[in-house]
């Protein structure tokens, strides 16, 4: 007799049972929310900005198809982003489909909710596009707290809205727009449940949009940031260039001395639908800067177009040199690396059916691209060399010098190896190595000096963590060839410890550690040493950065002790958060009081936390305005004296801006407006162009637009709009402000509750911080050497508690330009950069 099989409930093993109930079927966009890394590359900054790229790429596809000419990206003060274009507009008519779940639904709804629904599977709607799988914009919808789509089409404005991928506002007509043209606008706010950090970085988007403008000459791209950063800069830029990749190469080389003109190569093939665009130029730099794109998508890992470019370039230049007799018998024939020393190049191909290695499209795989690009370079670069013999000779001679330097570096390496300095069998004496042989689980900390090295050695995990103290400052390798680099002792020590070689001997598979962590002091010297190390890795071992092996440690700035409890705090921003949390444990309640001192309302719990966040932001904006020389208290005081009684400032009192000129008074603004023949617009039109025909751009400062919204949010909590003067000086208001606020907190050690009067709005946070500081001791660290070994372990080295920053290759071209400015020989350019960014410095500790 056969026994019946046990069910999961009958099992006594205690082990999870694998049955049909274990199988999950994720409907709609659930799979994207469950595994976002598979679709957008992760939930870090890369994945966050990928949401914007998906929307922008759709708009650019409309431009490549010839239906759009302009794209606008707006970063909202509420953390949202909107991308709009003047293309055909997403289709809004009902779907005709055999699937009853899709049939009859508006096409725009299907595009936003059904995975693998799109118009780019064949060449009907788009001949060339970056989108392939009908997944991109679905990711945006699925991974956003809310998404709104507005489509202008056939004289009507349509709107549909979603919440975390689910329709919460069906498609409907908002208004008639006869003669207004077509277009699409997608707005979304990244979901904080998915992304730990939802703050979109202006600089990252700026880089990508500028890139797209060069890749698509003639397309107008606009980036507007309605927020404000700590520098208080006006955040709006227009990107437009008709010279294409030649302009991009000039932009990339703006901070370098050039050794050749820009060489442009282009080839179109109507039969295959393929097109390639290339631009290259030689500079006096030591490193190659090569950027590759397939259908406008950056291919960080290259692909068949990069392989073709490198092979054809080597063949064309060496072939020319041999034909012209430029190589003598004793000369070293340049290799591909020699020929690309100092080369800046951009390679872009566009084709109907691109194949990439993954959804984030880091590598182009199409084999037909290689002969296509190779033929274009062989023919056109060969012709250019023949037509420009002086420049061609200069390129060949430079390559010969690079080959000689390579040979000198080889001899230097051999000499050093004979002395044992780079021998794989020996390790530097100052390295405190780890004992594990599992490379991926090990890490090497590069520390500043013997003092920090001593603390790090004492606190480390001896099995998995190695410590390498470096003495003094590293050689600046920005302008040094490899033979000079190898002559520097501390660099030889670093190379010897890593064991992966350098230059043509570099082999990432031989790296002895899974992570290389730079751990320096949080002062000026520490920052300089960190920059020198990053320059070395970027220029001499770029593969370590490409593969994500280099990290920066984040030692804390403060130690907070309360009784036997010790907490370490990373920075000033986090310190304020800790003080608020400590104060909130005392049941802090904010009361709003009338002129007689009677409480008429209280704020506590979650509403109080929201109020504190808003007040923190308002305080930051006040500081930013003062950085810019704006009399912010007077501007806020004007809010209470608005002659129209609307409780908001007239437009002129928000400090109108034209270029770099500010107008602080009505008379100044009125005079300039009259000179321009314009009409001063009300605050409601802030940020918009005035009379575009005259190309005037009088705009209100963006930080004041955010202040307006913050004040409205704070007012909802109940704070009186009559007391917005964030000042204590009697000269501003004419009299001392009456007490209108008070904190009530638990008394210390069983004493009765305590009430503290608060004279004005900025004092609300100051008093709360005072409460948080009660009973705690705060120590500020200045260097790693000040920390005991156990403290350094607890805060900076313990994998379970530390914070590390990974150095990535996301914006290699920006990094190349920045290293050239900071570490190159152009002193004037470096001074201008420092002056421009001086107000952005945080935690400066000299």
PDB file of C-alpha atoms in Angstrom, residues 589-593 598-603 717-718 742:
ATOM      1  CA  UNK A 589       5.466  69.876  21.906  1.00  0.00           C
ATOM      2  CA  UNK A 590       5.384  73.278  20.193  1.00  0.00           C
ATOM      3  CA  UNK A 591       2.575  75.568  21.295  1.00  0.00           C
ATOM      4  CA  UNK A 592       1.350  78.618  19.396  1.00  0.00           C
ATOM      5  CA  UNK A 593       0.344  81.491  21.658  1.00  0.00           C
ATOM      6  CA  UNK A 598      -2.386  81.769  25.944  1.00  0.00           C
ATOM      7  CA  UNK A 599      -1.830  78.640  23.870  1.00  0.00           C
ATOM      8  CA  UNK A 600      -4.396  78.346  21.099  1.00  0.00           C
ATOM      9  CA  UNK A 601      -2.819  75.417  19.208  1.00  0.00           C
ATOM     10  CA  UNK A 602      -0.130  72.748  19.614  1.00  0.00           C
ATOM     11  CA  UNK A 603       2.030  70.823  17.148  1.00  0.00           C
ATOM     12  CA  UNK A 717       0.635  73.769  10.475  1.00  0.00           C
ATOM     13  CA  UNK A 718      -0.796  76.877  12.093  1.00  0.00           C
ATOM     14  CA  UNK A 742       6.886  77.961  23.279  1.00  0.00           C
TER      15      UNK A 742
END
